[in-house]
PDB file of C-alpha atoms in Angstrom:
ATOM      1  CA  MET A   1      39.383  -0.796 -39.278  1.00  0.00           C
ATOM      2  CA  SER A   2      40.547  -4.400 -38.975  1.00  0.00           C
ATOM      3  CA  HIS A   3      41.302  -3.834 -35.276  1.00  0.00           C
ATOM      4  CA  PRO A   4      39.239  -6.148 -32.998  1.00  0.00           C
ATOM      5  CA  ALA A   5      37.691  -3.070 -31.348  1.00  0.00           C
ATOM      6  CA  PHE A   6      35.935  -2.264 -34.651  1.00  0.00           C
ATOM      7  CA  CYS A   7      35.189  -5.633 -36.272  1.00  0.00           C
ATOM      8  CA  GLY A   8      34.967  -7.859 -33.173  1.00  0.00           C
ATOM      9  CA  LEU A   9      37.442 -10.418 -34.525  1.00  0.00           C
ATOM     10  CA  SER A  10      41.172 -10.863 -34.120  1.00  0.00           C
ATOM     11  CA  ARG A  11      43.260 -10.281 -37.222  1.00  0.00           C
ATOM     12  CA  HIS A  12      44.137 -13.973 -37.396  1.00  0.00           C
ATOM     13  CA  ARG A  13      40.469 -14.959 -37.212  1.00  0.00           C
ATOM     14  CA  LEU A  14      39.579 -12.274 -39.766  1.00  0.00           C
ATOM     15  CA  GLY A  15      42.124 -13.738 -42.193  1.00  0.00           C
ATOM     16  CA  GLU A  16      40.644 -17.203 -41.733  1.00  0.00           C
ATOM     17  CA  LEU A  17      37.153 -15.837 -42.365  1.00  0.00           C
ATOM     18  CA  VAL A  18      38.246 -14.100 -45.564  1.00  0.00           C
ATOM     19  CA  ALA A  19      39.879 -17.290 -46.839  1.00  0.00           C
ATOM     20  CA  GLU A  20      36.728 -19.277 -46.009  1.00  0.00           C
ATOM     21  CA  LEU A  21      34.138 -16.940 -47.517  1.00  0.00           C
ATOM     22  CA  ALA A  22      36.021 -15.594 -50.558  1.00  0.00           C
ATOM     23  CA  PRO A  23      35.465 -18.713 -52.751  1.00  0.00           C
ATOM     24  CA  ARG A  24      31.758 -18.693 -51.919  1.00  0.00           C
ATOM     25  CA  TRP A  25      31.581 -14.995 -52.755  1.00  0.00           C
ATOM     26  CA  VAL A  26      33.308 -15.474 -56.116  1.00  0.00           C
ATOM     27  CA  ALA A  27      31.111 -18.463 -56.981  1.00  0.00           C
ATOM     28  CA  ARG A  28      27.944 -16.525 -56.161  1.00  0.00           C
ATOM     29  CA  CYS A  29      29.065 -13.527 -58.223  1.00  0.00           C
ATOM     30  CA  GLU A  30      29.874 -15.731 -61.219  1.00  0.00           C
ATOM     31  CA  SER A  31      26.533 -17.495 -60.893  1.00  0.00           C
ATOM     32  CA  GLY A  32      24.697 -14.158 -60.860  1.00  0.00           C
ATOM     33  CA  ARG A  33      26.574 -12.930 -63.915  1.00  0.00           C
ATOM     34  CA  TYR A  34      25.860 -16.157 -65.767  1.00  0.00           C
ATOM     35  CA  GLU A  35      22.121 -15.792 -65.097  1.00  0.00           C
ATOM     36  CA  ARG A  36      22.077 -12.160 -66.182  1.00  0.00           C
ATOM     37  CA  ARG A  37      24.007 -12.946 -69.397  1.00  0.00           C
ATOM     38  CA  GLU A  38      21.982 -16.129 -69.946  1.00  0.00           C
ATOM     39  CA  GLY A  39      25.193 -17.846 -70.993  1.00  0.00           C
ATOM     40  CA  ASP A  40      28.983 -17.648 -70.929  1.00  0.00           C
ATOM     41  CA  ARG A  41      30.839 -14.324 -70.840  1.00  0.00           C
ATOM     42  CA  ARG A  42      31.315 -12.536 -74.139  1.00  0.00           C
ATOM     43  CA  ARG A  43      34.242 -10.324 -73.155  1.00  0.00           C
ATOM     44  CA  GLU A  44      37.681 -11.081 -71.819  1.00  0.00           C
ATOM     45  CA  ALA A  45      38.324 -11.337 -68.103  1.00  0.00           C
ATOM     46  CA  GLY A  46      38.907  -7.906 -66.570  1.00  0.00           C
ATOM     47  CA  ALA A  47      36.722  -5.993 -69.003  1.00  0.00           C
ATOM     48  CA  GLY A  48      33.787  -3.922 -67.816  1.00  0.00           C
ATOM     49  CA  PRO A  49      33.279  -1.830 -64.647  1.00  0.00           C
ATOM     50  CA  LYS A  50      35.483  -2.640 -61.660  1.00  0.00           C
ATOM     51  CA  TYR A  51      33.803  -4.184 -58.631  1.00  0.00           C
ATOM     52  CA  GLU A  52      35.139  -2.112 -55.722  1.00  0.00           C
ATOM     53  CA  PRO A  53      35.962  -2.282 -52.875  1.00  0.00           C
ATOM     54  CA  VAL A  54      37.781  -5.613 -52.785  1.00  0.00           C
ATOM     55  CA  PHE A  55      36.265  -8.574 -50.948  1.00  0.00           C
ATOM     56  CA  ALA A  56      38.330  -8.120 -47.755  1.00  0.00           C
ATOM     57  CA  ASP A  57      36.958  -4.593 -47.361  1.00  0.00           C
ATOM     58  CA  ARG A  58      33.478  -5.694 -48.379  1.00  0.00           C
ATOM     59  CA  LEU A  59      33.602  -8.241 -45.543  1.00  0.00           C
ATOM     60  CA  LEU A  60      34.928  -5.693 -43.052  1.00  0.00           C
ATOM     61  CA  VAL A  61      32.084  -3.259 -43.755  1.00  0.00           C
ATOM     62  CA  PRO A  62      29.237  -5.477 -42.430  1.00  0.00           C
ATOM     63  CA  LEU A  63      31.430  -6.680 -39.543  1.00  0.00           C
ATOM     64  CA  ILE A  64      32.066  -3.098 -38.413  1.00  0.00           C
ATOM     65  CA  HIS A  65      28.395  -2.252 -38.899  1.00  0.00           C
ATOM     66  CA  LEU A  66      27.304  -5.269 -36.816  1.00  0.00           C
ATOM     67  CA  ARG A  67      29.866  -4.689 -34.078  1.00  0.00           C
ATOM     68  CA  THR A  68      29.649  -0.928 -33.575  1.00  0.00           C
ATOM     69  CA  GLY A  69      26.385   0.089 -35.252  1.00  0.00           C
ATOM     70  CA  LEU A  70      28.068   2.767 -37.391  1.00  0.00           C
ATOM     71  CA  THR A  71      25.712   4.237 -39.977  1.00  0.00           C
ATOM     72  CA  HIS A  72      26.136   3.803 -43.717  1.00  0.00           C
ATOM     73  CA  GLU A  73      27.054   7.468 -44.051  1.00  0.00           C
ATOM     74  CA  ALA A  74      29.853   7.190 -41.466  1.00  0.00           C
ATOM     75  CA  LEU A  75      31.244   4.074 -43.135  1.00  0.00           C
ATOM     76  CA  SER A  76      31.113   5.771 -46.547  1.00  0.00           C
ATOM     77  CA  VAL A  77      33.292   8.584 -45.171  1.00  0.00           C
ATOM     78  CA  LEU A  78      35.804   6.100 -43.752  1.00  0.00           C
ATOM     79  CA  TYR A  79      36.073   4.124 -47.013  1.00  0.00           C
ATOM     80  CA  GLU A  80      35.671   7.158 -49.308  1.00  0.00           C
ATOM     81  CA  VAL A  81      32.787   5.620 -51.266  1.00  0.00           C
ATOM     82  CA  GLY A  82      29.101   6.375 -51.585  1.00  0.00           C
ATOM     83  CA  SER A  83      26.622   5.323 -48.914  1.00  0.00           C
ATOM     84  CA  SER A  84      24.790   3.220 -51.510  1.00  0.00           C
ATOM     85  CA  THR A  85      27.988   1.189 -52.014  1.00  0.00           C
ATOM     86  CA  ILE A  86      28.140   0.545 -48.276  1.00  0.00           C
ATOM     87  CA  GLY A  87      24.504  -0.545 -48.201  1.00  0.00           C
ATOM     88  CA  ARG A  88      25.062  -2.856 -51.141  1.00  0.00           C
ATOM     89  CA  ALA A  89      28.123  -4.424 -49.488  1.00  0.00           C
ATOM     90  CA  ILE A  90      26.180  -5.087 -46.279  1.00  0.00           C
ATOM     91  CA  ARG A  91      23.216  -6.615 -48.125  1.00  0.00           C
ATOM     92  CA  GLU A  92      25.395  -8.864 -50.279  1.00  0.00           C
ATOM     93  CA  VAL A  93      27.944 -10.038 -47.703  1.00  0.00           C
ATOM     94  CA  ARG A  94      25.781 -10.411 -44.596  1.00  0.00           C
ATOM     95  CA  PRO A  95      24.179 -13.715 -45.765  1.00  0.00           C
ATOM     96  CA  LEU A  96      27.616 -15.373 -46.006  1.00  0.00           C
ATOM     97  CA  PRO A  97      28.361 -15.537 -42.240  1.00  0.00           C
ATOM     98  CA  ALA A  98      24.662 -16.135 -41.528  1.00  0.00           C
ATOM     99  CA  ASP A  99      24.673 -19.370 -43.569  1.00  0.00           C
ATOM    100  CA  ARG A 100      27.809 -20.808 -41.957  1.00  0.00           C
ATOM    101  CA  GLY A 101      26.114 -22.475 -38.985  1.00  0.00           C
ATOM    102  CA  PHE A 102      27.555 -22.798 -35.491  1.00  0.00           C
ATOM    103  CA  ALA A 103      30.982 -24.068 -34.480  1.00  0.00           C
ATOM    104  CA  VAL A 104      31.471 -27.231 -32.424  1.00  0.00           C
ATOM    105  CA  PRO A 105      34.114 -27.208 -29.647  1.00  0.00           C
ATOM    106  CA  GLY A 106      37.011 -29.448 -30.601  1.00  0.00           C
ATOM    107  CA  ARG A 107      35.582 -30.218 -34.081  1.00  0.00           C
ATOM    108  CA  PRO A 108      36.878 -27.546 -36.505  1.00  0.00           C
ATOM    109  CA  GLY A 109      35.288 -29.094 -39.594  1.00  0.00           C
ATOM    110  CA  ILE A 110      31.780 -29.561 -38.198  1.00  0.00           C
ATOM    111  CA  ARG A 111      29.048 -26.879 -38.244  1.00  0.00           C
ATOM    112  CA  LEU A 112      25.595 -27.222 -36.669  1.00  0.00           C
ATOM    113  CA  ARG A 113      22.832 -25.617 -38.733  1.00  0.00           C
ATOM    114  CA  THR A 114      19.556 -27.188 -37.595  1.00  0.00           C
ATOM    115  CA  LEU A 115      17.991 -28.300 -34.330  1.00  0.00           C
ATOM    116  CA  GLU A 116      18.313 -31.907 -35.470  1.00  0.00           C
ATOM    117  CA  ASP A 117      22.069 -31.446 -35.942  1.00  0.00           C
ATOM    118  CA  VAL A 118      22.347 -30.234 -32.350  1.00  0.00           C
ATOM    119  CA  PHE A 119      20.509 -33.222 -30.894  1.00  0.00           C
ATOM    120  CA  VAL A 120      22.523 -35.699 -32.971  1.00  0.00           C
ATOM    121  CA  TYR A 121      25.775 -34.096 -31.809  1.00  0.00           C
ATOM    122  CA  VAL A 122      24.683 -33.979 -28.158  1.00  0.00           C
ATOM    123  CA  ALA A 123      23.521 -37.597 -28.202  1.00  0.00           C
ATOM    124  CA  ALA A 124      26.909 -38.685 -29.548  1.00  0.00           C
ATOM    125  CA  GLU A 125      29.040 -36.512 -27.229  1.00  0.00           C
ATOM    126  CA  ASP A 126      26.903 -36.887 -24.058  1.00  0.00           C
ATOM    127  CA  VAL A 127      26.530 -33.132 -23.468  1.00  0.00           C
ATOM    128  CA  THR A 128      23.823 -31.538 -21.313  1.00  0.00           C
ATOM    129  CA  LEU A 129      22.118 -28.668 -23.121  1.00  0.00           C
ATOM    130  CA  ARG A 130      20.961 -25.329 -21.760  1.00  0.00           C
ATOM    131  CA  ILE A 131      18.033 -23.541 -23.435  1.00  0.00           C
ATOM    132  CA  ASP A 132      16.910 -19.963 -22.942  1.00  0.00           C
ATOM    133  CA  GLY A 133      15.017 -17.313 -24.887  1.00  0.00           C
ATOM    134  CA  MET A 134      16.248 -13.843 -25.838  1.00  0.00           C
ATOM    135  CA  GLU A 135      14.197 -10.800 -26.807  1.00  0.00           C
ATOM    136  CA  THR A 136      15.432  -7.829 -28.836  1.00  0.00           C
ATOM    137  CA  GLN A 137      13.510  -4.596 -29.155  1.00  0.00           C
ATOM    138  CA  VAL A 138      12.537  -3.718 -32.731  1.00  0.00           C
ATOM    139  CA  ARG A 139      10.713  -0.879 -34.423  1.00  0.00           C
ATOM    140  CA  ARG A 140       6.958  -0.703 -33.963  1.00  0.00           C
ATOM    141  CA  PRO A 141       4.971  -1.834 -37.025  1.00  0.00           C
ATOM    142  CA  ARG A 142       3.085   0.823 -38.918  1.00  0.00           C
ATOM    143  CA  ALA A 143      -0.449   1.616 -37.705  1.00  0.00           C
ATOM    144  CA  GLY A 144      -3.192  -0.388 -39.398  1.00  0.00           C
ATOM    145  CA  ARG A 145      -0.875  -3.184 -40.471  1.00  0.00           C
ATOM    146  CA  PRO A 146      -2.250  -6.709 -39.788  1.00  0.00           C
ATOM    147  CA  GLY A 147      -0.562  -8.571 -36.959  1.00  0.00           C
ATOM    148  CA  ARG A 148       0.694  -5.410 -35.307  1.00  0.00           C
ATOM    149  CA  ARG A 149       0.080  -6.679 -31.768  1.00  0.00           C
ATOM    150  CA  ALA A 150       1.977  -9.915 -32.415  1.00  0.00           C
ATOM    151  CA  PHE A 151       5.286  -8.158 -31.668  1.00  0.00           C
ATOM    152  CA  VAL A 152       4.229  -6.729 -28.281  1.00  0.00           C
ATOM    153  CA  SER A 153       6.002  -8.770 -25.610  1.00  0.00           C
ATOM    154  CA  GLY A 154       3.932  -9.606 -22.553  1.00  0.00           C
ATOM    155  CA  LYS A 155       7.071  -9.562 -20.410  1.00  0.00           C
ATOM    156  CA  ARG A 156       8.848  -6.419 -21.607  1.00  0.00           C
ATOM    157  CA  ARG A 157       5.793  -4.447 -22.847  1.00  0.00           C
ATOM    158  CA  GLN A 158       7.714  -3.514 -25.960  1.00  0.00           C
ATOM    159  CA  ASN A 159       7.811  -4.511 -29.618  1.00  0.00           C
ATOM    160  CA  THR A 160      10.333  -7.334 -29.701  1.00  0.00           C
ATOM    161  CA  VAL A 161      11.531 -10.280 -31.743  1.00  0.00           C
ATOM    162  CA  LYS A 162      12.199 -13.475 -29.800  1.00  0.00           C
ATOM    163  CA  THR A 163      14.940 -16.001 -30.499  1.00  0.00           C
ATOM    164  CA  THR A 164      16.125 -19.107 -28.633  1.00  0.00           C
ATOM    165  CA  THR A 165      19.707 -19.944 -27.698  1.00  0.00           C
ATOM    166  CA  ILE A 166      21.073 -23.438 -27.005  1.00  0.00           C
ATOM    167  CA  SER A 167      24.480 -23.775 -25.338  1.00  0.00           C
ATOM    168  CA  ASP A 168      26.569 -26.412 -23.602  1.00  0.00           C
ATOM    169  CA  GLY A 169      27.703 -26.392 -19.991  1.00  0.00           C
ATOM    170  CA  GLN A 170      30.536 -23.966 -20.776  1.00  0.00           C
ATOM    171  CA  GLY A 171      28.304 -21.255 -22.251  1.00  0.00           C
ATOM    172  CA  ARG A 172      29.366 -21.963 -25.856  1.00  0.00           C
ATOM    173  CA  ILE A 173      26.596 -21.415 -28.397  1.00  0.00           C
ATOM    174  CA  LEU A 174      25.609 -24.550 -30.299  1.00  0.00           C
ATOM    175  CA  TRP A 175      22.493 -23.171 -31.982  1.00  0.00           C
ATOM    176  CA  SER A 176      20.456 -19.974 -32.063  1.00  0.00           C
ATOM    177  CA  GLY A 177      17.266 -19.506 -33.993  1.00  0.00           C
ATOM    178  CA  ALA A 178      13.500 -20.057 -33.750  1.00  0.00           C
ATOM    179  CA  GLN A 179      12.838 -16.422 -34.642  1.00  0.00           C
ATOM    180  CA  ARG A 180       9.283 -15.547 -33.599  1.00  0.00           C
ATOM    181  CA  PRO A 181       7.303 -12.366 -32.761  1.00  0.00           C
ATOM    182  CA  GLY A 182       7.742 -11.211 -29.174  1.00  0.00           C
ATOM    183  CA  ARG A 183       4.198 -12.070 -28.109  1.00  0.00           C
ATOM    184  CA  MET A 184       4.791 -15.811 -28.602  1.00  0.00           C
ATOM    185  CA  HIS A 185       5.752 -17.804 -25.512  1.00  0.00           C
ATOM    186  CA  ASP A 186       9.274 -19.234 -25.253  1.00  0.00           C
ATOM    187  CA  GLN A 187       8.009 -22.804 -25.058  1.00  0.00           C
ATOM    188  CA  THR A 188       5.630 -22.345 -27.997  1.00  0.00           C
ATOM    189  CA  ALA A 189       8.446 -21.005 -30.150  1.00  0.00           C
ATOM    190  CA  MET A 190      10.520 -24.141 -29.534  1.00  0.00           C
ATOM    191  CA  ARG A 191       7.571 -26.489 -29.999  1.00  0.00           C
ATOM    192  CA  THR A 192       6.845 -24.965 -33.409  1.00  0.00           C
ATOM    193  CA  GLU A 193      10.527 -25.539 -34.216  1.00  0.00           C
ATOM    194  CA  GLY A 194      10.060 -29.280 -33.532  1.00  0.00           C
ATOM    195  CA  ILE A 195      11.864 -29.793 -30.226  1.00  0.00           C
ATOM    196  CA  ALA A 196       9.314 -32.321 -28.924  1.00  0.00           C
ATOM    197  CA  GLU A 197       9.984 -34.613 -31.885  1.00  0.00           C
ATOM    198  CA  GLN A 198      13.725 -34.389 -31.188  1.00  0.00           C
ATOM    199  CA  PHE A 199      13.185 -35.441 -27.561  1.00  0.00           C
ATOM    200  CA  HIS A 200      11.253 -38.491 -28.780  1.00  0.00           C
ATOM    201  CA  ARG A 201      14.002 -39.417 -31.258  1.00  0.00           C
ATOM    202  CA  HIS A 202      16.854 -38.905 -28.769  1.00  0.00           C
ATOM    203  CA  PRO A 203      15.667 -40.067 -25.323  1.00  0.00           C
ATOM    204  CA  GLY A 204      19.154 -39.784 -23.827  1.00  0.00           C
ATOM    205  CA  VAL A 205      19.520 -36.009 -24.305  1.00  0.00           C
ATOM    206  CA  LYS A 206      19.398 -33.955 -21.085  1.00  0.00           C
ATOM    207  CA  VAL A 207      18.398 -30.276 -20.958  1.00  0.00           C
ATOM    208  CA  GLU A 208      18.412 -27.561 -18.276  1.00  0.00           C
ATOM    209  CA  VAL A 209      15.682 -24.899 -18.672  1.00  0.00           C
ATOM    210  CA  ASP A 210      13.950 -22.151 -16.702  1.00  0.00           C
ATOM    211  CA  ASP A 211      10.305 -21.784 -15.672  1.00  0.00           C
ATOM    212  CA  GLY A 212       9.289 -20.741 -19.194  1.00  0.00           C
ATOM    213  CA  TYR A 213       9.667 -24.355 -20.381  1.00  0.00           C
ATOM    214  CA  ARG A 214       7.680 -25.980 -17.578  1.00  0.00           C
ATOM    215  CA  GLY A 215       5.433 -27.784 -20.052  1.00  0.00           C
ATOM    216  CA  LEU A 216       8.406 -29.562 -21.649  1.00  0.00           C
ATOM    217  CA  ALA A 217       9.628 -30.581 -18.184  1.00  0.00           C
ATOM    218  CA  ASN A 218       6.205 -32.080 -17.419  1.00  0.00           C
ATOM    219  CA  GLU A 219       6.084 -33.930 -20.742  1.00  0.00           C
ATOM    220  CA  PHE A 220       9.687 -35.178 -20.602  1.00  0.00           C
ATOM    221  CA  PRO A 221      10.538 -35.382 -16.865  1.00  0.00           C
ATOM    222  CA  ASP A 222      13.547 -37.669 -17.419  1.00  0.00           C
ATOM    223  CA  GLN A 223      15.145 -35.343 -19.975  1.00  0.00           C
ATOM    224  CA  VAL A 224      14.173 -31.754 -19.125  1.00  0.00           C
ATOM    225  CA  SER A 225      15.143 -30.252 -15.762  1.00  0.00           C
ATOM    226  CA  ALA A 226      13.211 -27.145 -14.665  1.00  0.00           C
ATOM    227  CA  PRO A 227      13.373 -25.222 -11.363  1.00  0.00           C
ATOM    228  CA  PRO A 228      11.544 -27.046  -8.527  1.00  0.00           C
ATOM    229  CA  ARG A 229       7.992 -26.007  -7.807  1.00  0.00           C
ATOM    230  CA  ASN A 230       7.064 -24.219  -4.612  1.00  0.00           C
ATOM    231  CA  PRO A 231       6.275 -26.598  -1.747  1.00  0.00           C
ATOM    232  CA  LYS A 232       2.604 -27.269  -1.210  1.00  0.00           C
ATOM    233  CA  GLY A 233       0.955 -24.510   0.827  1.00  0.00           C
ATOM    234  CA  MET A 234       3.913 -22.138   0.383  1.00  0.00           C
ATOM    235  CA  LYS A 235       2.541 -18.879  -1.053  1.00  0.00           C
ATOM    236  CA  THR A 236       5.344 -16.567   0.115  1.00  0.00           C
ATOM    237  CA  PRO A 237       9.081 -17.264   0.660  1.00  0.00           C
ATOM    238  CA  ASN A 238       8.549 -17.237   4.448  1.00  0.00           C
ATOM    239  CA  ASP A 239       5.702 -19.806   4.555  1.00  0.00           C
ATOM    240  CA  GLY A 240       6.140 -23.430   5.558  1.00  0.00           C
ATOM    241  CA  PRO A 241       8.638 -25.232   7.772  1.00  0.00           C
ATOM    242  CA  VAL A 242      12.181 -23.905   7.869  1.00  0.00           C
ATOM    243  CA  THR A 243      13.800 -27.143   6.649  1.00  0.00           C
ATOM    244  CA  GLU A 244      11.395 -27.460   3.704  1.00  0.00           C
ATOM    245  CA  ARG A 245      11.780 -23.794   2.837  1.00  0.00           C
ATOM    246  CA  TYR A 246      15.575 -23.830   2.831  1.00  0.00           C
ATOM    247  CA  GLY A 247      15.683 -27.175   1.017  1.00  0.00           C
ATOM    248  CA  TRP A 248      13.561 -25.749  -1.782  1.00  0.00           C
ATOM    249  CA  ARG A 249      15.771 -22.657  -2.033  1.00  0.00           C
ATOM    250  CA  GLU A 250      18.926 -24.767  -2.211  1.00  0.00           C
ATOM    251  CA  MET A 251      17.487 -26.994  -4.971  1.00  0.00           C
ATOM    252  CA  LYS A 252      16.466 -23.933  -6.940  1.00  0.00           C
ATOM    253  CA  ARG A 253      19.876 -22.320  -6.478  1.00  0.00           C
ATOM    254  CA  ARG A 254      21.701 -25.420  -7.722  1.00  0.00           C
ATOM    255  CA  GLN A 255      19.475 -25.736 -10.786  1.00  0.00           C
ATOM    256  CA  SER A 256      20.007 -22.053 -11.556  1.00  0.00           C
ATOM    257  CA  SER A 257      23.802 -22.367 -11.239  1.00  0.00           C
ATOM    258  CA  ARG A 258      23.752 -25.228 -13.773  1.00  0.00           C
ATOM    259  CA  ARG A 259      21.646 -23.203 -16.209  1.00  0.00           C
ATOM    260  CA  ILE A 260      23.208 -19.734 -15.829  1.00  0.00           C
ATOM    261  CA  CYS A 261      25.835 -20.361 -18.527  1.00  0.00           C
ATOM    262  CA  VAL A 262      23.239 -19.949 -21.283  1.00  0.00           C
ATOM    263  CA  GLU A 263      22.480 -16.485 -19.873  1.00  0.00           C
ATOM    264  CA  HIS A 264      26.174 -15.696 -20.269  1.00  0.00           C
ATOM    265  CA  ALA A 265      25.973 -16.879 -23.897  1.00  0.00           C
ATOM    266  CA  ASN A 266      23.081 -14.460 -24.525  1.00  0.00           C
ATOM    267  CA  ALA A 267      25.053 -11.660 -22.884  1.00  0.00           C
ATOM    268  CA  GLU A 268      27.999 -12.376 -25.185  1.00  0.00           C
ATOM    269  CA  VAL A 269      25.751 -12.009 -28.225  1.00  0.00           C
ATOM    270  CA  ARG A 270      24.354  -8.713 -26.921  1.00  0.00           C
ATOM    271  CA  GLN A 271      27.820  -7.160 -26.989  1.00  0.00           C
ATOM    272  CA  TRP A 272      27.163  -6.572 -30.699  1.00  0.00           C
ATOM    273  CA  CYS A 273      25.301  -3.310 -31.196  1.00  0.00           C
ATOM    274  CA  PRO A 274      22.298  -4.353 -33.379  1.00  0.00           C
ATOM    275  CA  LEU A 275      21.123  -6.958 -30.840  1.00  0.00           C
ATOM    276  CA  GLN A 276      20.912  -4.393 -28.060  1.00  0.00           C
ATOM    277  CA  ARG A 277      18.162  -2.554 -29.918  1.00  0.00           C
ATOM    278  CA  TYR A 278      17.515  -3.376 -33.558  1.00  0.00           C
ATOM    279  CA  THR A 279      16.649  -0.302 -35.638  1.00  0.00           C
ATOM    280  CA  GLY A 280      16.660  -1.934 -39.071  1.00  0.00           C
ATOM    281  CA  ARG A 281      13.844  -3.661 -40.914  1.00  0.00           C
ATOM    282  CA  ARG A 282      12.333  -6.572 -39.017  1.00  0.00           C
ATOM    283  CA  GLU A 283      12.565  -8.732 -42.144  1.00  0.00           C
ATOM    284  CA  THR A 284      16.377  -8.667 -41.917  1.00  0.00           C
ATOM    285  CA  TYR A 285      16.626  -9.280 -38.165  1.00  0.00           C
ATOM    286  CA  GLY A 286      16.857 -13.073 -38.506  1.00  0.00           C
ATOM    287  CA  GLU A 287      19.777 -12.850 -40.932  1.00  0.00           C
ATOM    288  CA  THR A 288      21.563 -10.324 -38.715  1.00  0.00           C
ATOM    289  CA  HIS A 289      21.060 -12.430 -35.610  1.00  0.00           C
ATOM    290  CA  LEU A 290      22.370 -15.588 -37.285  1.00  0.00           C
ATOM    291  CA  ALA A 291      25.445 -13.773 -38.610  1.00  0.00           C
ATOM    292  CA  ILE A 292      26.339 -12.422 -35.152  1.00  0.00           C
ATOM    293  CA  ALA A 293      25.590 -15.688 -33.328  1.00  0.00           C
ATOM    294  CA  ALA A 294      27.741 -17.669 -35.785  1.00  0.00           C
ATOM    295  CA  LEU A 295      30.690 -15.305 -35.285  1.00  0.00           C
ATOM    296  CA  VAL A 296      30.300 -15.484 -31.498  1.00  0.00           C
ATOM    297  CA  SER A 297      30.158 -19.287 -31.630  1.00  0.00           C
ATOM    298  CA  ASP A 298      33.492 -19.342 -33.490  1.00  0.00           C
ATOM    299  CA  ARG A 299      35.167 -17.427 -30.691  1.00  0.00           C
ATOM    300  CA  ALA A 300      33.439 -19.429 -27.936  1.00  0.00           C
ATOM    301  CA  ALA A 301      34.360 -22.787 -29.507  1.00  0.00           C
ATOM    302  CA  LYS A 302      38.066 -21.949 -29.188  1.00  0.00           C
ATOM    303  CA  ARG A 303      37.821 -21.377 -25.438  1.00  0.00           C
ATOM    304  CA  PRO A 304      39.369 -24.202 -23.396  1.00  0.00           C
ATOM    305  CA  THR A 305      36.977 -26.395 -21.456  1.00  0.00           C
ATOM    306  CA  ARG A 306      36.789 -25.448 -17.803  1.00  0.00           C
ATOM    307  CA  HIS A 307      36.697 -28.414 -15.439  1.00  0.00           C
ATOM    308  CA  ASN A 308      34.761 -27.955 -12.224  1.00  0.00           C
ATOM    309  CA  PRO A 309      36.781 -28.754  -9.090  1.00  0.00           C
ATOM    310  CA  SER A 310      35.884 -32.002  -7.371  1.00  0.00           C
ATOM    311  CA  THR A 311      33.833 -31.810  -4.156  1.00  0.00           C
ATOM    312  CA  GLU A 312      34.553 -35.349  -3.031  1.00  0.00           C
ATOM    313  CA  LEU A 313      36.045 -35.887   0.414  1.00  0.00           C
ATOM    314  CA  VAL A 314      39.742 -36.772   0.398  1.00  0.00           C
ATOM    315  CA  HIS A 315      41.441 -38.609   3.246  1.00  0.00           C
ATOM    316  CA  VAL A 316      44.196 -36.626   4.903  1.00  0.00           C
ATOM    317  CA  ARG A 317      47.241 -38.586   5.926  1.00  0.00           C
ATOM    318  CA  ILE A 318      48.993 -37.127   8.923  1.00  0.00           C
ATOM    319  CA  LYS A 319      52.760 -37.463   8.762  1.00  0.00           C
ATOM    320  CA  ALA A 320      54.941 -37.558  11.837  1.00  0.00           C
ATOM    321  CA  CYS A 321      57.391 -34.719  12.204  1.00  0.00           C
TER     322      CYS A 321
END
């Protein structure tokens, strides 16, 4: 079950993750036991019921569940334990990768956890950000529950939860969060997260967005780049002069090609089964999304930086034969 086809990680990366999270797991277990005992242990080490399976298997269980969507019953058959043990392992271990933050390319010891961390890093490294929203279908709230319509997305006409992804120009995730009900607009979700204050604090940060963040582009025209508006009097793609029409299309195409990498980052996250259609409780969606996005950011941060070929004209020197 440690094969990358099941857990989504290479065996080398899985070993690194076990070594990173095991001390935190042990410390949290000891802290919980100390609170339950209300003091130091009264028996020798090793006494009492055994805590099985071991941590490496307890980490594999939620990884397999997040990658493939296998049910608790199927995992209990594979590990020859009860389904309640599988559910307990997923509940206890899933917060560990969710709290790790997001990897930074070329900086192994740095993790980005908040929106402020992202803007500080980008301002120091001179990176242009890409921002885009992502919606995941969730279960419909029970009838008569307050706020039931808040999850109905105006775009997809389904019950969804909306999150926002921030990536660099290579499609590597730097931050993912701002979990909001699907009815909320993409721009509103980021404004409630405090992105306007970050633009004021870091005036040198540049961002590429789509039409959903037009208000931010109007408020910060020197920092936020949105697709160009339709030329005046152009109601259909065939209206207006030919030169103006084709110029507008070319500007829009270039802006889209600069921004498309964040769409690829969202597609990479959707390779994990729960984010294709989330069937669990909506209260745990945020933790699941953060755990998957953090694992994807680890893999993306190790990808080498792709340099775009130069388009400058080069003089050709003709040599005599």
